[in-house]
Amino acid sequence: MTSATAADYGWIRSSSSLFAYGLEVGYTLTLVRGVSPSELFRIVGAEPRGVCQGLSEFIEAQQEFLDEYEEWPEAFLAGAFTVPGEGADWTLALEFGGDLGTRPRLMEALSAGTRAVSHSSNGGKPMDFFHWYEEGQLRTTFEWPANRTGSTPDELNGVMMEVGLNPSGDEHPAVDRKAAVLALAERLTGVRVTEGLLAEAEYQVGEVLEEPTEEWQSITIDVTDAHGERTHVQLRRDQL
């Protein structure tokens, strides 16, 4: 396991960093051990869209893809490349505005027989998530480090403290939580993500369909008033 801490990822806040684009518009970065980029795209059902030389070209392809639609498309681009890490080669998959690394069904499939780690931000709001999957099982996930879930929510507590995250409360104000999350991902994968790595990699690009939204069939109204009287009503679509 590496000794990475939040201090190793201070570069993500540089105004000249291409990663700043992801923090602004939203990103998901996923690392999967022993799965090639083409195999990752096969598992998630992505349609190949060629190759981009470097992150700048991938960002340009992302913008051109969005410009093809009058409204927000029901798909997104993911760029993936191979990088050495702990125990094997890993695939690093990066998306801007996508959610590949946050979908339980996909992450369970990608991590079957191996390990997958992802972290993300939805941009301006922001909401930031971390996920660690092992053998198809979600082991630890959190938005706020003190509010963890998963099958082993406390297993990373010691490592979290070492990288600068506080699993029992707020971090020190000098600690950049996002930088610390990148360090946590490195501790689990052995992959050091650098500005140069992202900038210079050859990205295999795939188009990933958005997850279909299940059509709702009914709504439930459950209200308790100040006197303790409860109103509970379920209405079907045809009743509204």
PDB file of C-alpha atoms in Angstrom:
ATOM      1  CA  MET A   1       0.000   0.000   0.000  1.00  0.00           C
ATOM      2  CA  THR A   2       1.284   3.467  -0.869  1.00  0.00           C
ATOM      3  CA  SER A   3       1.738   6.295   1.646  1.00  0.00           C
ATOM      4  CA  ALA A   4      -0.285   8.906  -0.286  1.00  0.00           C
ATOM      5  CA  THR A   5      -1.959  11.740   1.627  1.00  0.00           C
ATOM      6  CA  ALA A   6      -4.057  14.756   0.677  1.00  0.00           C
ATOM      7  CA  ALA A   7      -0.843  16.771   0.265  1.00  0.00           C
ATOM      8  CA  ASP A   8       0.061  14.650  -2.779  1.00  0.00           C
ATOM      9  CA  TYR A   9      -3.057  15.839  -4.599  1.00  0.00           C
ATOM     10  CA  GLY A  10      -2.923  19.569  -3.998  1.00  0.00           C
ATOM     11  CA  TRP A  11      -2.465  20.009  -7.768  1.00  0.00           C
ATOM     12  CA  ILE A  12      -6.171  19.375  -8.420  1.00  0.00           C
ATOM     13  CA  ARG A  13      -6.992  22.914  -7.228  1.00  0.00           C
ATOM     14  CA  SER A  14      -4.576  24.640  -9.605  1.00  0.00           C
ATOM     15  CA  SER A  15      -6.419  26.961 -11.982  1.00  0.00           C
ATOM     16  CA  SER A  16      -4.299  25.567 -14.814  1.00  0.00           C
ATOM     17  CA  SER A  17      -5.143  21.951 -13.985  1.00  0.00           C
ATOM     18  CA  LEU A  18      -7.353  20.118 -16.462  1.00  0.00           C
ATOM     19  CA  PHE A  19      -8.876  18.341 -13.447  1.00  0.00           C
ATOM     20  CA  ALA A  20     -10.391  21.707 -12.488  1.00  0.00           C
ATOM     21  CA  TYR A  21     -12.732  21.219 -15.463  1.00  0.00           C
ATOM     22  CA  GLY A  22     -14.074  18.061 -13.837  1.00  0.00           C
ATOM     23  CA  LEU A  23     -14.571  19.782 -10.497  1.00  0.00           C
ATOM     24  CA  GLU A  24     -16.516  22.518 -12.265  1.00  0.00           C
ATOM     25  CA  VAL A  25     -18.818  20.447 -14.487  1.00  0.00           C
ATOM     26  CA  GLY A  26     -18.856  17.182 -12.530  1.00  0.00           C
ATOM     27  CA  TYR A  27     -16.793  14.036 -13.017  1.00  0.00           C
ATOM     28  CA  THR A  28     -16.527  10.365 -12.117  1.00  0.00           C
ATOM     29  CA  LEU A  29     -13.173   8.581 -11.950  1.00  0.00           C
ATOM     30  CA  THR A  30     -13.250   4.783 -11.712  1.00  0.00           C
ATOM     31  CA  LEU A  31     -10.366   2.352 -11.254  1.00  0.00           C
ATOM     32  CA  VAL A  32     -10.808  -1.379 -11.927  1.00  0.00           C
ATOM     33  CA  ARG A  33      -8.080  -3.976 -11.395  1.00  0.00           C
ATOM     34  CA  GLY A  34      -7.276  -6.532 -14.089  1.00  0.00           C
ATOM     35  CA  VAL A  35      -9.970  -5.375 -16.536  1.00  0.00           C
ATOM     36  CA  SER A  36      -8.898  -3.822 -19.839  1.00  0.00           C
ATOM     37  CA  PRO A  37     -10.558  -0.682 -21.240  1.00  0.00           C
ATOM     38  CA  SER A  38     -12.243  -2.692 -24.001  1.00  0.00           C
ATOM     39  CA  GLU A  39     -13.503  -5.251 -21.475  1.00  0.00           C
ATOM     40  CA  LEU A  40     -14.794  -2.459 -19.235  1.00  0.00           C
ATOM     41  CA  PHE A  41     -16.741  -1.018 -22.165  1.00  0.00           C
ATOM     42  CA  ARG A  42     -18.135  -4.472 -22.969  1.00  0.00           C
ATOM     43  CA  ILE A  43     -19.330  -4.970 -19.394  1.00  0.00           C
ATOM     44  CA  VAL A  44     -21.063  -1.580 -19.227  1.00  0.00           C
ATOM     45  CA  GLY A  45     -22.483  -1.865 -22.747  1.00  0.00           C
ATOM     46  CA  ALA A  46     -20.616   1.138 -24.155  1.00  0.00           C
ATOM     47  CA  GLU A  47     -20.376   1.817 -27.887  1.00  0.00           C
ATOM     48  CA  PRO A  48     -16.766   2.515 -28.985  1.00  0.00           C
ATOM     49  CA  ARG A  49     -16.199   6.096 -30.195  1.00  0.00           C
ATOM     50  CA  GLY A  50     -12.529   6.021 -31.187  1.00  0.00           C
ATOM     51  CA  VAL A  51      -9.427   7.261 -29.415  1.00  0.00           C
ATOM     52  CA  CYS A  52      -8.430  10.650 -27.977  1.00  0.00           C
ATOM     53  CA  GLN A  53      -4.791  11.647 -27.523  1.00  0.00           C
ATOM     54  CA  GLY A  54      -4.689  13.342 -24.136  1.00  0.00           C
ATOM     55  CA  LEU A  55      -7.241  14.863 -21.816  1.00  0.00           C
ATOM     56  CA  SER A  56      -7.608  18.106 -23.773  1.00  0.00           C
ATOM     57  CA  GLU A  57      -8.723  16.152 -26.838  1.00  0.00           C
ATOM     58  CA  PHE A  58     -11.104  14.068 -24.730  1.00  0.00           C
ATOM     59  CA  ILE A  59     -12.668  17.219 -23.273  1.00  0.00           C
ATOM     60  CA  GLU A  60     -13.068  18.581 -26.796  1.00  0.00           C
ATOM     61  CA  ALA A  61     -14.754  15.341 -27.856  1.00  0.00           C
ATOM     62  CA  GLN A  62     -17.053  15.625 -24.846  1.00  0.00           C
ATOM     63  CA  GLN A  63     -18.079  19.154 -25.838  1.00  0.00           C
ATOM     64  CA  GLU A  64     -18.630  18.156 -29.471  1.00  0.00           C
ATOM     65  CA  PHE A  65     -20.752  15.237 -28.275  1.00  0.00           C
ATOM     66  CA  LEU A  66     -22.939  17.578 -26.201  1.00  0.00           C
ATOM     67  CA  ASP A  67     -23.228  19.997 -29.122  1.00  0.00           C
ATOM     68  CA  GLU A  68     -24.863  17.247 -31.178  1.00  0.00           C
ATOM     69  CA  TYR A  69     -27.980  17.502 -28.991  1.00  0.00           C
ATOM     70  CA  GLU A  70     -30.431  20.352 -28.403  1.00  0.00           C
ATOM     71  CA  GLU A  71     -31.150  18.993 -24.916  1.00  0.00           C
ATOM     72  CA  TRP A  72     -29.014  17.022 -22.493  1.00  0.00           C
ATOM     73  CA  PRO A  73     -28.313  13.642 -24.163  1.00  0.00           C
ATOM     74  CA  GLU A  74     -29.428  10.337 -22.722  1.00  0.00           C
ATOM     75  CA  ALA A  75     -25.826   9.129 -22.899  1.00  0.00           C
ATOM     76  CA  PHE A  76     -22.319  10.298 -22.005  1.00  0.00           C
ATOM     77  CA  LEU A  77     -18.737   9.667 -23.043  1.00  0.00           C
ATOM     78  CA  ALA A  78     -16.260   7.736 -20.934  1.00  0.00           C
ATOM     79  CA  GLY A  79     -12.532   7.766 -21.610  1.00  0.00           C
ATOM     80  CA  ALA A  80     -10.439   4.823 -20.407  1.00  0.00           C
ATOM     81  CA  PHE A  81      -6.795   3.796 -20.407  1.00  0.00           C
ATOM     82  CA  THR A  82      -4.513   1.241 -18.753  1.00  0.00           C
ATOM     83  CA  VAL A  83      -2.289   2.237 -15.850  1.00  0.00           C
ATOM     84  CA  PRO A  84      -0.027   0.139 -13.561  1.00  0.00           C
ATOM     85  CA  GLY A  85      -1.153  -0.331  -9.991  1.00  0.00           C
ATOM     86  CA  GLU A  86      -1.126  -2.686  -7.045  1.00  0.00           C
ATOM     87  CA  GLY A  87      -1.061  -6.331  -8.099  1.00  0.00           C
ATOM     88  CA  ALA A  88      -1.895  -5.816 -11.783  1.00  0.00           C
ATOM     89  CA  ASP A  89      -2.698  -3.317 -14.475  1.00  0.00           C
ATOM     90  CA  TRP A  90      -5.773  -1.222 -13.810  1.00  0.00           C
ATOM     91  CA  THR A  91      -8.176   0.596 -16.091  1.00  0.00           C
ATOM     92  CA  LEU A  92      -8.816   4.230 -15.263  1.00  0.00           C
ATOM     93  CA  ALA A  93     -12.154   5.436 -16.636  1.00  0.00           C
ATOM     94  CA  LEU A  94     -13.017   9.131 -16.568  1.00  0.00           C
ATOM     95  CA  GLU A  95     -16.315  10.832 -17.360  1.00  0.00           C
ATOM     96  CA  PHE A  96     -17.576  14.379 -17.206  1.00  0.00           C
ATOM     97  CA  GLY A  97     -21.247  14.498 -16.297  1.00  0.00           C
ATOM     98  CA  GLY A  98     -21.562  10.703 -16.354  1.00  0.00           C
ATOM     99  CA  ASP A  99     -22.287   8.219 -13.582  1.00  0.00           C
ATOM    100  CA  LEU A 100     -20.673   4.931 -14.618  1.00  0.00           C
ATOM    101  CA  GLY A 101     -18.726   4.633 -11.359  1.00  0.00           C
ATOM    102  CA  THR A 102     -21.759   5.342  -9.171  1.00  0.00           C
ATOM    103  CA  ARG A 103     -24.210   2.789 -10.602  1.00  0.00           C
ATOM    104  CA  PRO A 104     -24.409  -0.218  -8.253  1.00  0.00           C
ATOM    105  CA  ARG A 105     -25.283  -2.677 -11.029  1.00  0.00           C
ATOM    106  CA  LEU A 106     -22.298  -1.691 -13.154  1.00  0.00           C
ATOM    107  CA  MET A 107     -19.846  -1.490 -10.267  1.00  0.00           C
ATOM    108  CA  GLU A 108     -20.918  -4.905  -8.998  1.00  0.00           C
ATOM    109  CA  ALA A 109     -20.285  -6.340 -12.477  1.00  0.00           C
ATOM    110  CA  LEU A 110     -16.954  -4.552 -12.916  1.00  0.00           C
ATOM    111  CA  SER A 111     -15.681  -5.666  -9.508  1.00  0.00           C
ATOM    112  CA  ALA A 112     -16.730  -9.315  -9.843  1.00  0.00           C
ATOM    113  CA  GLY A 113     -13.612 -11.294  -8.942  1.00  0.00           C
ATOM    114  CA  THR A 114     -11.573  -8.124  -8.438  1.00  0.00           C
ATOM    115  CA  ARG A 115     -11.568  -4.614  -6.937  1.00  0.00           C
ATOM    116  CA  ALA A 116     -13.092  -1.360  -8.175  1.00  0.00           C
ATOM    117  CA  VAL A 117     -12.850   2.104  -6.629  1.00  0.00           C
ATOM    118  CA  SER A 118     -14.569   5.286  -7.757  1.00  0.00           C
ATOM    119  CA  HIS A 119     -14.991   8.872  -6.654  1.00  0.00           C
ATOM    120  CA  SER A 120     -17.117  11.609  -8.139  1.00  0.00           C
ATOM    121  CA  SER A 121     -18.526  15.105  -7.930  1.00  0.00           C
ATOM    122  CA  ASN A 122     -21.632  16.513  -9.587  1.00  0.00           C
ATOM    123  CA  GLY A 123     -20.043  19.908 -10.076  1.00  0.00           C
ATOM    124  CA  GLY A 124     -21.423  23.140  -8.737  1.00  0.00           C
ATOM    125  CA  LYS A 125     -23.709  21.909  -5.930  1.00  0.00           C
ATOM    126  CA  PRO A 126     -21.570  19.879  -5.052  1.00  0.00           C
ATOM    127  CA  MET A 127     -22.231  16.303  -3.974  1.00  0.00           C
ATOM    128  CA  ASP A 128     -19.121  14.143  -3.707  1.00  0.00           C
ATOM    129  CA  PHE A 129     -19.079  10.357  -3.347  1.00  0.00           C
ATOM    130  CA  PHE A 130     -16.547   7.594  -2.770  1.00  0.00           C
ATOM    131  CA  HIS A 131     -17.172   3.885  -3.459  1.00  0.00           C
ATOM    132  CA  TRP A 132     -15.053   0.816  -2.796  1.00  0.00           C
ATOM    133  CA  TYR A 133     -16.230  -2.521  -4.250  1.00  0.00           C
ATOM    134  CA  GLU A 134     -14.611  -5.901  -3.703  1.00  0.00           C
ATOM    135  CA  GLU A 135     -15.689  -9.178  -5.351  1.00  0.00           C
ATOM    136  CA  GLY A 136     -18.953  -7.606  -6.532  1.00  0.00           C
ATOM    137  CA  GLN A 137     -19.809  -6.234  -3.084  1.00  0.00           C
ATOM    138  CA  LEU A 138     -19.977  -2.624  -1.943  1.00  0.00           C
ATOM    139  CA  ARG A 139     -17.609  -2.513   1.006  1.00  0.00           C
ATOM    140  CA  THR A 140     -17.458   1.190   1.936  1.00  0.00           C
ATOM    141  CA  THR A 141     -19.151   4.262   0.515  1.00  0.00           C
ATOM    142  CA  PHE A 142     -19.655   7.791   1.757  1.00  0.00           C
ATOM    143  CA  GLU A 143     -20.405  11.357   0.826  1.00  0.00           C
ATOM    144  CA  TRP A 144     -19.325  12.702   4.223  1.00  0.00           C
ATOM    145  CA  PRO A 145     -16.542  10.618   5.813  1.00  0.00           C
ATOM    146  CA  ALA A 146     -18.417  10.376   9.116  1.00  0.00           C
ATOM    147  CA  ASN A 147     -21.519   8.904   7.412  1.00  0.00           C
ATOM    148  CA  ARG A 148     -20.367   5.639   5.861  1.00  0.00           C
ATOM    149  CA  THR A 149     -22.349   2.645   4.660  1.00  0.00           C
ATOM    150  CA  GLY A 150     -21.550  -0.644   2.938  1.00  0.00           C
ATOM    151  CA  SER A 151     -20.835  -4.160   4.160  1.00  0.00           C
ATOM    152  CA  THR A 152     -17.656  -3.015   5.982  1.00  0.00           C
ATOM    153  CA  PRO A 153     -18.173   0.712   6.616  1.00  0.00           C
ATOM    154  CA  ASP A 154     -15.410   0.986   9.219  1.00  0.00           C
ATOM    155  CA  GLU A 155     -12.665  -1.086   7.565  1.00  0.00           C
ATOM    156  CA  LEU A 156     -10.954   1.948   6.039  1.00  0.00           C
ATOM    157  CA  ASN A 157     -11.119   4.157   9.128  1.00  0.00           C
ATOM    158  CA  GLY A 158      -7.405   3.930   9.912  1.00  0.00           C
ATOM    159  CA  VAL A 159      -6.378   4.638   6.318  1.00  0.00           C
ATOM    160  CA  MET A 160      -8.881   7.485   6.099  1.00  0.00           C
ATOM    161  CA  MET A 161      -7.257   9.189   9.066  1.00  0.00           C
ATOM    162  CA  GLU A 162      -3.806   8.747   7.532  1.00  0.00           C
ATOM    163  CA  VAL A 163      -4.782  10.460   4.259  1.00  0.00           C
ATOM    164  CA  GLY A 164      -6.493  13.363   6.070  1.00  0.00           C
ATOM    165  CA  LEU A 165     -10.127  12.273   6.357  1.00  0.00           C
ATOM    166  CA  ASN A 166     -11.859  12.055   9.728  1.00  0.00           C
ATOM    167  CA  PRO A 167     -14.266   9.091   9.958  1.00  0.00           C
ATOM    168  CA  SER A 168     -15.753  10.415  13.191  1.00  0.00           C
ATOM    169  CA  GLY A 169     -16.287  14.100  12.431  1.00  0.00           C
ATOM    170  CA  ASP A 170     -15.088  17.140  10.522  1.00  0.00           C
ATOM    171  CA  GLU A 171     -11.625  17.265   9.002  1.00  0.00           C
ATOM    172  CA  HIS A 172      -9.046  19.830   9.919  1.00  0.00           C
ATOM    173  CA  PRO A 173      -9.884  23.008   7.969  1.00  0.00           C
ATOM    174  CA  ALA A 174      -6.484  22.870   6.260  1.00  0.00           C
ATOM    175  CA  VAL A 175      -7.264  19.462   4.709  1.00  0.00           C
ATOM    176  CA  ASP A 176      -8.717  19.387   1.174  1.00  0.00           C
ATOM    177  CA  ARG A 177     -11.323  16.608   1.393  1.00  0.00           C
ATOM    178  CA  LYS A 178     -11.321  15.971  -2.360  1.00  0.00           C
ATOM    179  CA  ALA A 179      -7.524  15.669  -2.417  1.00  0.00           C
ATOM    180  CA  ALA A 180      -7.755  13.274   0.526  1.00  0.00           C
ATOM    181  CA  VAL A 181     -10.289  11.131  -1.347  1.00  0.00           C
ATOM    182  CA  LEU A 182      -7.894  10.831  -4.303  1.00  0.00           C
ATOM    183  CA  ALA A 183      -5.211   9.751  -1.848  1.00  0.00           C
ATOM    184  CA  LEU A 184      -7.591   7.172  -0.359  1.00  0.00           C
ATOM    185  CA  ALA A 185      -8.237   5.787  -3.844  1.00  0.00           C
ATOM    186  CA  GLU A 186      -4.480   5.511  -4.373  1.00  0.00           C
ATOM    187  CA  ARG A 187      -4.079   3.619  -1.094  1.00  0.00           C
ATOM    188  CA  LEU A 188      -6.600   1.028  -2.354  1.00  0.00           C
ATOM    189  CA  THR A 189      -5.313   0.736  -5.919  1.00  0.00           C
ATOM    190  CA  GLY A 190      -1.643   1.685  -5.964  1.00  0.00           C
ATOM    191  CA  VAL A 191      -2.461   4.060  -8.837  1.00  0.00           C
ATOM    192  CA  ARG A 192      -0.969   7.534  -8.455  1.00  0.00           C
ATOM    193  CA  VAL A 193      -3.179   9.902 -10.472  1.00  0.00           C
ATOM    194  CA  THR A 194      -1.140  12.890 -11.601  1.00  0.00           C
ATOM    195  CA  GLU A 195      -1.891  15.868 -13.778  1.00  0.00           C
ATOM    196  CA  GLY A 196       0.592  14.553 -16.329  1.00  0.00           C
ATOM    197  CA  LEU A 197      -0.975  11.081 -16.366  1.00  0.00           C
ATOM    198  CA  LEU A 198      -4.425  12.470 -17.157  1.00  0.00           C
ATOM    199  CA  ALA A 199      -3.107  15.044 -19.606  1.00  0.00           C
ATOM    200  CA  GLU A 200      -0.999  12.683 -21.718  1.00  0.00           C
ATOM    201  CA  ALA A 201      -2.884   9.372 -21.679  1.00  0.00           C
ATOM    202  CA  GLU A 202      -4.396   7.821 -24.796  1.00  0.00           C
ATOM    203  CA  TYR A 203      -8.098   7.529 -24.018  1.00  0.00           C
ATOM    204  CA  GLN A 204     -10.228   4.828 -25.542  1.00  0.00           C
ATOM    205  CA  VAL A 205     -13.641   6.478 -25.751  1.00  0.00           C
ATOM    206  CA  GLY A 206     -17.016   4.824 -25.336  1.00  0.00           C
ATOM    207  CA  GLU A 207     -20.572   6.114 -25.354  1.00  0.00           C
ATOM    208  CA  VAL A 208     -22.506   4.915 -22.311  1.00  0.00           C
ATOM    209  CA  LEU A 209     -26.295   5.095 -22.202  1.00  0.00           C
ATOM    210  CA  GLU A 210     -27.914   6.758 -19.224  1.00  0.00           C
ATOM    211  CA  GLU A 211     -29.654   4.372 -16.854  1.00  0.00           C
ATOM    212  CA  PRO A 212     -33.380   4.226 -17.730  1.00  0.00           C
ATOM    213  CA  THR A 213     -35.695   5.779 -15.174  1.00  0.00           C
ATOM    214  CA  GLU A 214     -38.378   3.455 -13.881  1.00  0.00           C
ATOM    215  CA  GLU A 215     -41.839   4.819 -14.571  1.00  0.00           C
ATOM    216  CA  TRP A 216     -43.697   5.492 -11.329  1.00  0.00           C
ATOM    217  CA  GLN A 217     -47.052   3.836 -10.750  1.00  0.00           C
ATOM    218  CA  SER A 218     -48.275   5.555  -7.584  1.00  0.00           C
ATOM    219  CA  ILE A 219     -47.418   8.100  -4.910  1.00  0.00           C
ATOM    220  CA  THR A 220     -47.874   7.899  -1.153  1.00  0.00           C
ATOM    221  CA  ILE A 221     -48.945  10.841   1.004  1.00  0.00           C
ATOM    222  CA  ASP A 222     -48.119  10.309   4.675  1.00  0.00           C
ATOM    223  CA  VAL A 223     -48.643  13.327   6.951  1.00  0.00           C
ATOM    224  CA  THR A 224     -48.956  13.606  10.740  1.00  0.00           C
ATOM    225  CA  ASP A 225     -50.424  16.903  12.012  1.00  0.00           C
ATOM    226  CA  ALA A 226     -49.603  18.814  15.196  1.00  0.00           C
ATOM    227  CA  HIS A 227     -52.267  16.832  17.104  1.00  0.00           C
ATOM    228  CA  GLY A 228     -50.811  13.483  16.165  1.00  0.00           C
ATOM    229  CA  GLU A 229     -53.499  12.685  13.595  1.00  0.00           C
ATOM    230  CA  ARG A 230     -52.030  10.741  10.681  1.00  0.00           C
ATOM    231  CA  THR A 231     -53.194  10.881   7.073  1.00  0.00           C
ATOM    232  CA  HIS A 232     -51.916   8.059   4.880  1.00  0.00           C
ATOM    233  CA  VAL A 233     -53.095   7.850   1.272  1.00  0.00           C
ATOM    234  CA  GLN A 234     -51.725   6.027  -1.759  1.00  0.00           C
ATOM    235  CA  LEU A 235     -52.809   7.336  -5.168  1.00  0.00           C
ATOM    236  CA  ARG A 236     -52.391   5.538  -8.488  1.00  0.00           C
ATOM    237  CA  ARG A 237     -51.369   7.359 -11.673  1.00  0.00           C
ATOM    238  CA  ASP A 238     -54.919   7.137 -13.046  1.00  0.00           C
ATOM    239  CA  GLN A 239     -56.278   8.832  -9.904  1.00  0.00           C
ATOM    240  CA  LEU A 240     -54.213  11.989 -10.355  1.00  0.00           C
TER     241      LEU A 240
END
